[in-house]
Tab-separated table of C-alpha atoms in Angstrom:
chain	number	residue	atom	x	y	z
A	1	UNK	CA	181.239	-13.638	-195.342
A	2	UNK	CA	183.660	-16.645	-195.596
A	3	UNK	CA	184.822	-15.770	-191.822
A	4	UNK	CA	180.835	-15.572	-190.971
A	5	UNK	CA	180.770	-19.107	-192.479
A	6	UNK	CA	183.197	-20.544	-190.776
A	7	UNK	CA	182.411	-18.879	-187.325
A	8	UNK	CA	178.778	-20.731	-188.276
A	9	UNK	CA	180.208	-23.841	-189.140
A	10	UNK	CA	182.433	-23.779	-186.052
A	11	UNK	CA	179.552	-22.942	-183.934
A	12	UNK	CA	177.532	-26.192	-185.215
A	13	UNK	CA	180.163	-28.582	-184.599
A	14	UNK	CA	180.970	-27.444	-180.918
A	15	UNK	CA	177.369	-27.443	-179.974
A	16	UNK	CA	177.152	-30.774	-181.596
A	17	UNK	CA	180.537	-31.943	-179.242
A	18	UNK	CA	178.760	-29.829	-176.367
A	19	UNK	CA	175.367	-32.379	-177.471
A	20	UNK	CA	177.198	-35.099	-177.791
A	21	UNK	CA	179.215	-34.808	-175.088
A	22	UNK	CA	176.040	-34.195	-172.801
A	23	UNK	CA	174.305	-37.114	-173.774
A	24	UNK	CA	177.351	-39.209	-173.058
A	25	UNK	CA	177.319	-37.412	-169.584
A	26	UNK	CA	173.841	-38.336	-169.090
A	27	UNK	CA	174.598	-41.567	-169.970
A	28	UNK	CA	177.444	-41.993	-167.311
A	29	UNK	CA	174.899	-40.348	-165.103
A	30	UNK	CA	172.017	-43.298	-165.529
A	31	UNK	CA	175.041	-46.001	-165.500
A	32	UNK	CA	176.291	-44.562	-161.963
A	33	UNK	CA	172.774	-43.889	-160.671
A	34	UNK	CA	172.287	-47.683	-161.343
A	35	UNK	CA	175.201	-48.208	-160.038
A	36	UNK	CA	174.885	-46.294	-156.763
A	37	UNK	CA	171.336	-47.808	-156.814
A	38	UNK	CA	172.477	-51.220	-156.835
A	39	UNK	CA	174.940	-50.609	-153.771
A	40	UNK	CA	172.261	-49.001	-152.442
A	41	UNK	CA	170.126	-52.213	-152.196
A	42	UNK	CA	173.358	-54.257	-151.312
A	43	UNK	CA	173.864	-52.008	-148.514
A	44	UNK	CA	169.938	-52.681	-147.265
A	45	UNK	CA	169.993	-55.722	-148.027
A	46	UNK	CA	173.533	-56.835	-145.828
A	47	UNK	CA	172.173	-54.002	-143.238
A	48	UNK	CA	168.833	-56.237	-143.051
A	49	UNK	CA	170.589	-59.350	-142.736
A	50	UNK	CA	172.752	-57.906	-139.858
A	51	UNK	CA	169.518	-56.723	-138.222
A	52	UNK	CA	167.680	-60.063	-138.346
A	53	UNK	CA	170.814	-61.770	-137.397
A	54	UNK	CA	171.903	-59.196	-134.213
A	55	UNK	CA	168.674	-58.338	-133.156
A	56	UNK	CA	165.683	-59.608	-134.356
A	57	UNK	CA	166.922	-63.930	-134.677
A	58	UNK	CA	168.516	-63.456	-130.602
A	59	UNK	CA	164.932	-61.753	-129.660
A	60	UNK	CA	163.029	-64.873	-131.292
A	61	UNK	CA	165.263	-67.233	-130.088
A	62	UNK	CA	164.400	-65.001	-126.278
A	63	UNK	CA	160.799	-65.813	-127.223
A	64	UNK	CA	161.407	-69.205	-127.671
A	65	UNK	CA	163.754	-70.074	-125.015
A	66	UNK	CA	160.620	-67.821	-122.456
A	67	UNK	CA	158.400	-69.844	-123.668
A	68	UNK	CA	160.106	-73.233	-123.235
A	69	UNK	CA	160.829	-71.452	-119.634
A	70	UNK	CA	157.041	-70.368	-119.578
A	71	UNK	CA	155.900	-74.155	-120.188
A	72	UNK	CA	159.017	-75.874	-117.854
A	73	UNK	CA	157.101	-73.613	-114.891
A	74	UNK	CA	153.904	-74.460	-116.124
A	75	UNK	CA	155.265	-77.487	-115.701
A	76	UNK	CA	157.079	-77.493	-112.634
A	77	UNK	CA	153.817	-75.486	-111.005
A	78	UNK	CA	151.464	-78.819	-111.790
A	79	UNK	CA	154.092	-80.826	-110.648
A	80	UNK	CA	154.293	-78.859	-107.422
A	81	UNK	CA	150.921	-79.293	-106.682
A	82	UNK	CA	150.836	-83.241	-107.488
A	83	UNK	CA	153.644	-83.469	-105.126
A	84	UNK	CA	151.933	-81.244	-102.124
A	85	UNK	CA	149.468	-83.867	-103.381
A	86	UNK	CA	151.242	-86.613	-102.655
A	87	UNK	CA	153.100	-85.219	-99.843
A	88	UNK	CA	149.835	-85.372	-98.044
A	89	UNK	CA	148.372	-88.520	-98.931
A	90	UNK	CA	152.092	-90.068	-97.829
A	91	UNK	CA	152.437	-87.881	-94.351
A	92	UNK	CA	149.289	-88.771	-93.160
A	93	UNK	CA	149.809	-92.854	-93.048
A	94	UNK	CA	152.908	-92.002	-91.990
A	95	UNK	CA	151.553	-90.162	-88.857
A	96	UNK	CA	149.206	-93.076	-88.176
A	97	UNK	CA	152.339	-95.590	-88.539
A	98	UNK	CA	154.441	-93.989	-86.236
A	99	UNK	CA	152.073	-93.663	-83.937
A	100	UNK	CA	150.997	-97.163	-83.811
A	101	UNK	CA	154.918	-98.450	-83.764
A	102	UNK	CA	154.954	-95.916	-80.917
A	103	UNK	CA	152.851	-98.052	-79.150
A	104	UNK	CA	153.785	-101.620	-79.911
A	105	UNK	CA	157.782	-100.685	-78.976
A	106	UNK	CA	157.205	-99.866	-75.783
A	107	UNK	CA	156.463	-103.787	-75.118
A	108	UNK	CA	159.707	-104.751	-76.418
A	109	UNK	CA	162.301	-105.224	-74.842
A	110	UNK	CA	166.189	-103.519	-76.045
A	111	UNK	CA	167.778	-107.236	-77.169
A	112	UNK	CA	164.655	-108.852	-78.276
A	113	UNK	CA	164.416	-109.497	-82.609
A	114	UNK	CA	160.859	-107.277	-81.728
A	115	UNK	CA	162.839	-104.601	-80.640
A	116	UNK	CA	165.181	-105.090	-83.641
A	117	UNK	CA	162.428	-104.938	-86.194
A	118	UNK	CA	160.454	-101.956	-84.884
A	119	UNK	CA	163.865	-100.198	-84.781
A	120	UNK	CA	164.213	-101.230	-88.357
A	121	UNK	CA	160.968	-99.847	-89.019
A	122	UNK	CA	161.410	-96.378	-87.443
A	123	UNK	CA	164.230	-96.070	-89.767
A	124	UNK	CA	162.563	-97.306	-92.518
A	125	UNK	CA	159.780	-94.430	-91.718
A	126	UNK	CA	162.715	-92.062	-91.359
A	127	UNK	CA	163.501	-92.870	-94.982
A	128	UNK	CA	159.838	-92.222	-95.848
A	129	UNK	CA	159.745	-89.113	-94.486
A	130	UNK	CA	163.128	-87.896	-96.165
A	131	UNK	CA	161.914	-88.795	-99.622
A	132	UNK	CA	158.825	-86.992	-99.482
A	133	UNK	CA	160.223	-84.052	-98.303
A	134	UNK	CA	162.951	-83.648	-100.681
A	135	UNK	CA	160.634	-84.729	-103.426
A	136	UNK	CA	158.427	-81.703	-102.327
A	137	UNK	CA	161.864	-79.156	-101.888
A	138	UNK	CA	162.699	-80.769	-105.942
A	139	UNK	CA	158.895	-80.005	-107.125
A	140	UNK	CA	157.923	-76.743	-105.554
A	141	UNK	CA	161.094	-75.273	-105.190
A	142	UNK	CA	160.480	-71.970	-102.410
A	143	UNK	CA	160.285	-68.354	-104.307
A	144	UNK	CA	163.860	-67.013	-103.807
A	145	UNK	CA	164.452	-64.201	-100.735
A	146	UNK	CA	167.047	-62.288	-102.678
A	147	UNK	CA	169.527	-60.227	-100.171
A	148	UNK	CA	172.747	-58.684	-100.453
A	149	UNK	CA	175.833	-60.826	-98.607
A	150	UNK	CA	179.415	-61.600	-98.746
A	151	UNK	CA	180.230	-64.692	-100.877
A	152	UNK	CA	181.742	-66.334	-97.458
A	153	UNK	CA	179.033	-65.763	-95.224
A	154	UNK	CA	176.789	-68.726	-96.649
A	155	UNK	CA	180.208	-70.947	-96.697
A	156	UNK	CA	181.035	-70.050	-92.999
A	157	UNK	CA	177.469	-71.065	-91.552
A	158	UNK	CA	177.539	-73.903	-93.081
A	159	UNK	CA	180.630	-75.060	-92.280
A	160	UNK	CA	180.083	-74.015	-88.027
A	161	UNK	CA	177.022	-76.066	-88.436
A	162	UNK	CA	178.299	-79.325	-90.331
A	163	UNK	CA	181.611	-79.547	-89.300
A	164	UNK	CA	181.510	-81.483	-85.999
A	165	UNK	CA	179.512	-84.025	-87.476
A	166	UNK	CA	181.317	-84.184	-90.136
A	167	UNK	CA	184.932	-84.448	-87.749
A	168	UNK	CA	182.829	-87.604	-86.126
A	169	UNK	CA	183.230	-89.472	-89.350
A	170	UNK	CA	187.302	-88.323	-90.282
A	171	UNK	CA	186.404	-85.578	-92.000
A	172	UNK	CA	187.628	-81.916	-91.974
A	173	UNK	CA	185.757	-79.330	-93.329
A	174	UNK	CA	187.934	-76.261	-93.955
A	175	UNK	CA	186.909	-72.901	-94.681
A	176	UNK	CA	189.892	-70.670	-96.897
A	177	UNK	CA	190.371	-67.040	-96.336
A	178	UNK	CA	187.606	-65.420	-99.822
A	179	UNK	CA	188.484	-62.194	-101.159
A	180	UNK	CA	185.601	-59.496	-99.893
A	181	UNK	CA	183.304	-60.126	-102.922
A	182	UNK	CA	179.549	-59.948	-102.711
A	183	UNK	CA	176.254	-62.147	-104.086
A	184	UNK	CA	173.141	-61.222	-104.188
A	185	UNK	CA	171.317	-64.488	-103.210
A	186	UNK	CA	168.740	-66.503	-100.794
A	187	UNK	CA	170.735	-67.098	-97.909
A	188	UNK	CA	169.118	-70.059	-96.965
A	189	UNK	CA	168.620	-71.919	-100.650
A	190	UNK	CA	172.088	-71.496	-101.334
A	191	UNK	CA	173.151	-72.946	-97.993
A	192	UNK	CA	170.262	-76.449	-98.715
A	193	UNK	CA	172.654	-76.379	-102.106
A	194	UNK	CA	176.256	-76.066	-100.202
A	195	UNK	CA	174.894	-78.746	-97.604
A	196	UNK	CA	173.831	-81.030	-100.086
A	197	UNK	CA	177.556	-81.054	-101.875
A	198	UNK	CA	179.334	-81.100	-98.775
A	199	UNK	CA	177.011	-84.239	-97.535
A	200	UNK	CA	177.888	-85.564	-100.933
A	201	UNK	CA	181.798	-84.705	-100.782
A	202	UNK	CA	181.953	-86.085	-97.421
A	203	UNK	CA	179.759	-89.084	-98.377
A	204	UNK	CA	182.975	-89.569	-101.179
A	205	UNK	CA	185.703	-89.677	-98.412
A	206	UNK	CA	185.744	-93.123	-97.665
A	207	UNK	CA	187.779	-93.230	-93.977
A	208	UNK	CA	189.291	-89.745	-93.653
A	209	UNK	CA	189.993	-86.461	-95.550
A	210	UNK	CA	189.194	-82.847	-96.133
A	211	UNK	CA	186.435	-80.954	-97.591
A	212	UNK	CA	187.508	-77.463	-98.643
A	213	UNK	CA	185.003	-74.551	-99.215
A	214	UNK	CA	186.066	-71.300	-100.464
A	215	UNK	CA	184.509	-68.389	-102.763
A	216	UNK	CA	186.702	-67.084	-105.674
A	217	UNK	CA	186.284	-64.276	-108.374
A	218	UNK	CA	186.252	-65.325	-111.440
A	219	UNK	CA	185.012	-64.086	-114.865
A	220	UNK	CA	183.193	-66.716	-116.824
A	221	UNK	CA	180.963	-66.411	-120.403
A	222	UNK	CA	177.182	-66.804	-118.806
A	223	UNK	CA	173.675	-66.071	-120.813
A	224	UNK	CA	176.430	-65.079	-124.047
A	225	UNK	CA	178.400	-62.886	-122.227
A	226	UNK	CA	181.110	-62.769	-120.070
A	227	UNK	CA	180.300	-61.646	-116.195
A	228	UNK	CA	181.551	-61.149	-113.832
A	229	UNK	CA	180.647	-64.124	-111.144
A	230	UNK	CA	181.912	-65.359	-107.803
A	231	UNK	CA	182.524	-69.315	-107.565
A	232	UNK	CA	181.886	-70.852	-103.983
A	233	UNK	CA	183.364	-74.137	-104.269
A	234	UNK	CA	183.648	-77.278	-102.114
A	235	UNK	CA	186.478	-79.164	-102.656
A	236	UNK	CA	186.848	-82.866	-101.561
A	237	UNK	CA	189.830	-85.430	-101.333
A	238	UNK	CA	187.435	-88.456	-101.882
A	239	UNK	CA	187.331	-90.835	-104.676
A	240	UNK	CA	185.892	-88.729	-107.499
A	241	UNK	CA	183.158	-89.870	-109.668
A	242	UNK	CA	183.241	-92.790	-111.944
A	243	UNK	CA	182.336	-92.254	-115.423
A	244	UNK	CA	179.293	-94.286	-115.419
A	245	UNK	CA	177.824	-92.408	-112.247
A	246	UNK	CA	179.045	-88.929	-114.049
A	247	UNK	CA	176.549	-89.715	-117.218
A	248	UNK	CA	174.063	-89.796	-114.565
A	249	UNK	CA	174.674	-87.337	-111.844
A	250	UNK	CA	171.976	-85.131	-112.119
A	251	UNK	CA	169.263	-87.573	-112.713
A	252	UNK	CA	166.529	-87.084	-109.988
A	253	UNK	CA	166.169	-90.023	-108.145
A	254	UNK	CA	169.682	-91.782	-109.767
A	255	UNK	CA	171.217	-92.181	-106.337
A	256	UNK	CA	174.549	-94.083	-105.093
A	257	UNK	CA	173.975	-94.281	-101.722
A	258	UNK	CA	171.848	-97.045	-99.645
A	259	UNK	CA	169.756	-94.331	-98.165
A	260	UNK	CA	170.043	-91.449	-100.578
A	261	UNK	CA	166.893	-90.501	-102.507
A	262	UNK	CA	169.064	-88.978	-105.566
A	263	UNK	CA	167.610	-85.648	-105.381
A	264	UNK	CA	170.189	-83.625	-103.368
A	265	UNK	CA	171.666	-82.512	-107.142
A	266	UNK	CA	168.770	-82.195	-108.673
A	267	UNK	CA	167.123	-79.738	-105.852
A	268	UNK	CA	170.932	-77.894	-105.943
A	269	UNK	CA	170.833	-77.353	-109.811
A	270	UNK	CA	167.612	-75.839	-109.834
A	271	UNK	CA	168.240	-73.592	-107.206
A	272	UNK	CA	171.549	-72.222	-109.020
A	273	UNK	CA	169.508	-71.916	-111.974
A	274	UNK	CA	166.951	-69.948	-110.508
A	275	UNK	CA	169.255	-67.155	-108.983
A	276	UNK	CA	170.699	-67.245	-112.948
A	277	UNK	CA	174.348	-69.387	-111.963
A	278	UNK	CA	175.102	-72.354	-112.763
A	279	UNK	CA	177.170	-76.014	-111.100
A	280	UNK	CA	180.179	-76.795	-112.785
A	281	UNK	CA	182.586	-79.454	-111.576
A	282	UNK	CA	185.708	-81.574	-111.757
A	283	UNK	CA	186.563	-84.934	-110.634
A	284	UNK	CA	189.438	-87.536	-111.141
A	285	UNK	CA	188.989	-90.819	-110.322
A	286	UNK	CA	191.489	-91.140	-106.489
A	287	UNK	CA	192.273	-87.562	-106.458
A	288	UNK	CA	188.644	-86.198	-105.418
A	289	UNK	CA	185.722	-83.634	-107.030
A	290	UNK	CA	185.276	-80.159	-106.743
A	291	UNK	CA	182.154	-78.506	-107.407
A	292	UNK	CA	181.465	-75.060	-108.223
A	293	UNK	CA	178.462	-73.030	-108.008
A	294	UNK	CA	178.614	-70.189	-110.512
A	295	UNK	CA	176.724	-67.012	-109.094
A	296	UNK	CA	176.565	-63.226	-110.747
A	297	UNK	CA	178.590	-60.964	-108.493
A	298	UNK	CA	177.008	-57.985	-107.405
A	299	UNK	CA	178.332	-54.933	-107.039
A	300	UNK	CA	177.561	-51.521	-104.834
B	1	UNK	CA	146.610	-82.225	-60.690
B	2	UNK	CA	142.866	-83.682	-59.992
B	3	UNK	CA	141.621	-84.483	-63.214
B	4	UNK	CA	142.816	-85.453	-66.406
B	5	UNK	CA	143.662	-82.673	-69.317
B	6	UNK	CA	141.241	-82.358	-71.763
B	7	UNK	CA	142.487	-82.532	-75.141
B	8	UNK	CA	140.110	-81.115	-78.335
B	9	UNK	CA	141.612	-83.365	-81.124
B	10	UNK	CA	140.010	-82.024	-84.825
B	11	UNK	CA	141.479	-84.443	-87.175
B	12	UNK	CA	139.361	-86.325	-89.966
B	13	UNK	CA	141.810	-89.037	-91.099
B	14	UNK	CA	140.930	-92.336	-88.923
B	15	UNK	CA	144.436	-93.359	-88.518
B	16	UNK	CA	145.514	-90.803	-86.748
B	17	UNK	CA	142.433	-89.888	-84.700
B	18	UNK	CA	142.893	-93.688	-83.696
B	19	UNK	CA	146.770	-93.535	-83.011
B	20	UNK	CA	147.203	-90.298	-81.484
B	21	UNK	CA	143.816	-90.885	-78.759
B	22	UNK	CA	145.524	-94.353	-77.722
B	23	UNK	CA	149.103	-92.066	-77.511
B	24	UNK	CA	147.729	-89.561	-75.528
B	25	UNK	CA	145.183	-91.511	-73.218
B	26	UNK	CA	148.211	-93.668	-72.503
B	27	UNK	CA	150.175	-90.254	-71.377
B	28	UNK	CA	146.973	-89.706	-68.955
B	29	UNK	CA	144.901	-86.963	-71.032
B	30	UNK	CA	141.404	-87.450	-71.836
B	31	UNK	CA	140.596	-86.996	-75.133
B	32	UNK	CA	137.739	-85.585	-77.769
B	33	UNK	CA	137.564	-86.376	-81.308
B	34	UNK	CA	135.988	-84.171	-83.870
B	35	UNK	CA	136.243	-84.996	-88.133
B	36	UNK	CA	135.049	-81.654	-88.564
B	37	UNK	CA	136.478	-78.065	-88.106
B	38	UNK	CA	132.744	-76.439	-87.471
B	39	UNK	CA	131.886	-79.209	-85.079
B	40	UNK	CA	135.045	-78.970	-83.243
B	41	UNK	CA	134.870	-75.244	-82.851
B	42	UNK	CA	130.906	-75.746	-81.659
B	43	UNK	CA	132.326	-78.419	-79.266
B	44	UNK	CA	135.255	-76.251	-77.855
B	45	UNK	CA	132.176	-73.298	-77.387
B	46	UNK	CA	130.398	-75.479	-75.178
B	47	UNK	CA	132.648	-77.717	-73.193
B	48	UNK	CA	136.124	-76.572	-71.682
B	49	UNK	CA	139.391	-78.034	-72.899
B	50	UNK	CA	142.966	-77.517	-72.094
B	51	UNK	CA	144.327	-77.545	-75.395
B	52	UNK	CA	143.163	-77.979	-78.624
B	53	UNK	CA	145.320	-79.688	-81.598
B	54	UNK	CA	143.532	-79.455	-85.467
B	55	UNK	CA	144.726	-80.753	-88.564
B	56	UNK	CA	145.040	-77.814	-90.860
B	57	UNK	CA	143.330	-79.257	-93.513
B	58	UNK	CA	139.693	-80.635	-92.256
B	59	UNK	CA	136.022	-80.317	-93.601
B	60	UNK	CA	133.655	-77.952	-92.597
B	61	UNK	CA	136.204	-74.865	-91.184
B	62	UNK	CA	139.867	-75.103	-92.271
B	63	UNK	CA	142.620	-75.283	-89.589
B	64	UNK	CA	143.496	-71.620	-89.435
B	65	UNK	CA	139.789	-70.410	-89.260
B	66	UNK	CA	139.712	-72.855	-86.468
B	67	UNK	CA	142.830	-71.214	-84.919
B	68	UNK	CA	140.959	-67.494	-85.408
B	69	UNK	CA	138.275	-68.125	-84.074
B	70	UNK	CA	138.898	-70.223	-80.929
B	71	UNK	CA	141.752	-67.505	-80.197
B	72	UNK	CA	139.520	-64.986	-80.573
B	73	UNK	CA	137.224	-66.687	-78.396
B	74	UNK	CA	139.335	-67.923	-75.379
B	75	UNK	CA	142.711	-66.244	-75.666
B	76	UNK	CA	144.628	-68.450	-73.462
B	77	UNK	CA	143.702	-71.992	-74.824
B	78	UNK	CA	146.832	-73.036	-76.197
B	79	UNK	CA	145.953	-74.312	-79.905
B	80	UNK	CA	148.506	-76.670	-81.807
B	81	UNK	CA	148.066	-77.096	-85.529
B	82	UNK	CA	149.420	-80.102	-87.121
B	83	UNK	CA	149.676	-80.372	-91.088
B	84	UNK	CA	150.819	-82.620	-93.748
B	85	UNK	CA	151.630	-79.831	-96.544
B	86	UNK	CA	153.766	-77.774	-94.660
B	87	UNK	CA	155.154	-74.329	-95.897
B	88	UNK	CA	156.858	-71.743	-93.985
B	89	UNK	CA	153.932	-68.922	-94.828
B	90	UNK	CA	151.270	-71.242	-93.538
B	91	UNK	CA	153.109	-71.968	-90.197
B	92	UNK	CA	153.849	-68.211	-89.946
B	93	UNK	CA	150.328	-67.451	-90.866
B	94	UNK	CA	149.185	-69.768	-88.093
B	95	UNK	CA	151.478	-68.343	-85.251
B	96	UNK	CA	149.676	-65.050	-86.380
B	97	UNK	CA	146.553	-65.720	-85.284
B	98	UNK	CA	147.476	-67.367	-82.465
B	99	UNK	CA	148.462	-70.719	-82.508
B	100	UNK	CA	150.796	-72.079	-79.541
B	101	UNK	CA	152.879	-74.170	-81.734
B	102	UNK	CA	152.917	-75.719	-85.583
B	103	UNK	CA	153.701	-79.040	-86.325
B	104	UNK	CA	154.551	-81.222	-89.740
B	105	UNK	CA	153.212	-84.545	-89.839
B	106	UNK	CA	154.634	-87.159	-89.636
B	107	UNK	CA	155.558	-85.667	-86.210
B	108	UNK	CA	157.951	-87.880	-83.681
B	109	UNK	CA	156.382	-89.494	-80.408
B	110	UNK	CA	159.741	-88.841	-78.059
B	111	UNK	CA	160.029	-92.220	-75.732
């Protein structure tokens, strides 16, 4: 009997351990399910600000910077038309004016001030004419004729076809060997953009001196990323740009020159931007500029 | 040659219709004025030019119609469109339908 009792009694107490124990256990259970629930929510709550950061803040910031892009060609579209507008309105005196000088300088004689002044007028007409049509190439920029070519190809038609005018004034324009690297681009808005710097380069060369042209690999960080690109450059020996003029260089209409219409940059910039490059450059004061025009390289 | 070319000039702004007749009578053509595409192309139906120049942009039929039609019409009248706005489709659309040559105002009088 007294072993029965004590076999009871031991029974009791190791249930009541067993109990005890257990409710501790379910205790440590709750504290590390609220545990594990709180990382839980830390976790989704880091993993959500990763998402909105990584994905979703770039995408709105995409929306954003489409829709600025959206209004600038809403923009540029209106501003297209006003200037085909324009173009006309202008072209047509124009016509009329030349016409009628036509006319009158055929009584003068070469010597007379007549002669002298309806000379200065045909120029001045010239001058016209220039404006409106680079304020028509800066407002309704062409739709680009993308084809594949070798990043020298652009530089060396250019060059055949500016460098004996260019020799007439002092100035060589040198093409360098390019290593075979390829650009997927419109031929012939790339070449208005390299004609427009090398007018500009040579326009810095005061008696004589060399303008350099030459396409380079490089990699460079573009739209966030770093690409793979292919620089054509043109390279000058002139007097650089001052830093007043640099504050202003791309300004349409901010001009240096007695007959420049300060839209050669401006029409060049927006052409880069439209085949997704970019114009970088560096000048020193005496030693000359060189300007680069960033382009993706293709590949295949 | 016995008579004087006949030139068909469709053009609607006075300047130029003034200008470009004193220009060319000067050279020794004779010349016809019309401000309006429809009456040029009834004029060039009924009386016989040697060339034909048209603005591109004129009331009544629009330089290219102009350009369709009268090509259509007498295949070997040389047409020359002239035109202030001046984009590479429209010149390309104009040699299309037949025009002998395209040019962008202000256009040069060579001495």
């Amino acid at each position: 009997l007294r072993w029965g009792r004590a076999l009871g009694k031991a029974h009791y107490e190791s249930r009541g351990l067993i109990v005890s124990q257990a409710s501790r256990t379910i205790e440590e259970v709750w504290v590390l399910q609220l545990v594990s629930l709180g990382c839980l929510f830390a976790f989704a709550v880091t993993l959500a600000v990763m998402a909105y950061r990584h994905m979703i803040l770039p995408l709105r910031a995409k929306v954003v910077a489409g829709q600025a892009l959206l209004e600038r060609q809403e923009k540029l579209v209106s501003l297209g038309m006003l200037a085909a507008g324009v173009a006309h309105e202008i072209r047509n005196p124009l016509t009329a004016i030349k016409g009628a000088l036509f006319l009158q300088q055929r009584k003068f004689q070469p010597g007379t001030p007549e002669y002298a002044d309806a000379r200065l007028a045909e120029r001045e007409i010239l001058r016209l004419e220039k404006i409106v049509s680079d304020f028509l190439l800066f407002a309704r920029p062409s739709e680009l004729q993308l084809t594949r070519t070798a990043a020298d190809a652009p530089l060396r038609e250019v060059q055949s076809l500016l460098a004996p005018e260019l020799a007439k004034n002092g100035v060589q324009l040198i093409l360098e060997e390019s290593p075979p690297v390829q650009i997927l681009v419109d031929s012939a808005q790339i070449k208005q953009v390299l004609i427009n710097l090398i007018r500009n380069a040579a326009d810095a060369i005061a008696h004589s001196g060399v303008v350099r042209l030459r396409a380079r690999p490089a990699r460079k960080r573009m739209a966030r990323s770093d690409t793979e690109v292919v620089i054509l450059e043109v390279a000058d020996n002139g007097t650089g740009i001052p830093p007043e003029v640099e504050k202003r260089l791309f300004d349409p209409f901010f001009t240096t020159k007695e007959a420049g219409t300060g839209l050669g940059l401006s029409i060049a910039a927006g052409i880069v931007q439209k085949h997704g490059g970019a114009i970088e450059y560096q000048t020193r004061v005496d030693y000359g500029t060189t300007f680069g025009i960033i382009l993706p390289q293709t590949t295949g | 040659m016995s008579a004087a070319a006949k030139i068909l000039l469709i053009e609607d702004d006075p300047g130029i219709t003034n200008t470009l007749q004193r220009v060319l009578a000067e050279e020794g053509y004779e010349v016809a004025v019309e401000k309006r595409g429809d009456n040029g192309l009834a004029r060039a139906a009924t009386e016989q030019f040697h060339v034909v120049i048209s603005d591109l942009k004129v009331p009544g039929t629009n330089g290219l119609e102009i350009v369709r039609q009268l090509h259509a019409a007498q295949p070997r009248l040389p047409i020359i469109l002239v035109t202030a706005y001046g984009t590479t489709e429209t010149a390309i659309e104009a040699m299309k339908f037949g025009a002998y040559d395209y040019l962008l105002k202000p256009f040069d009088f060579p001495p």
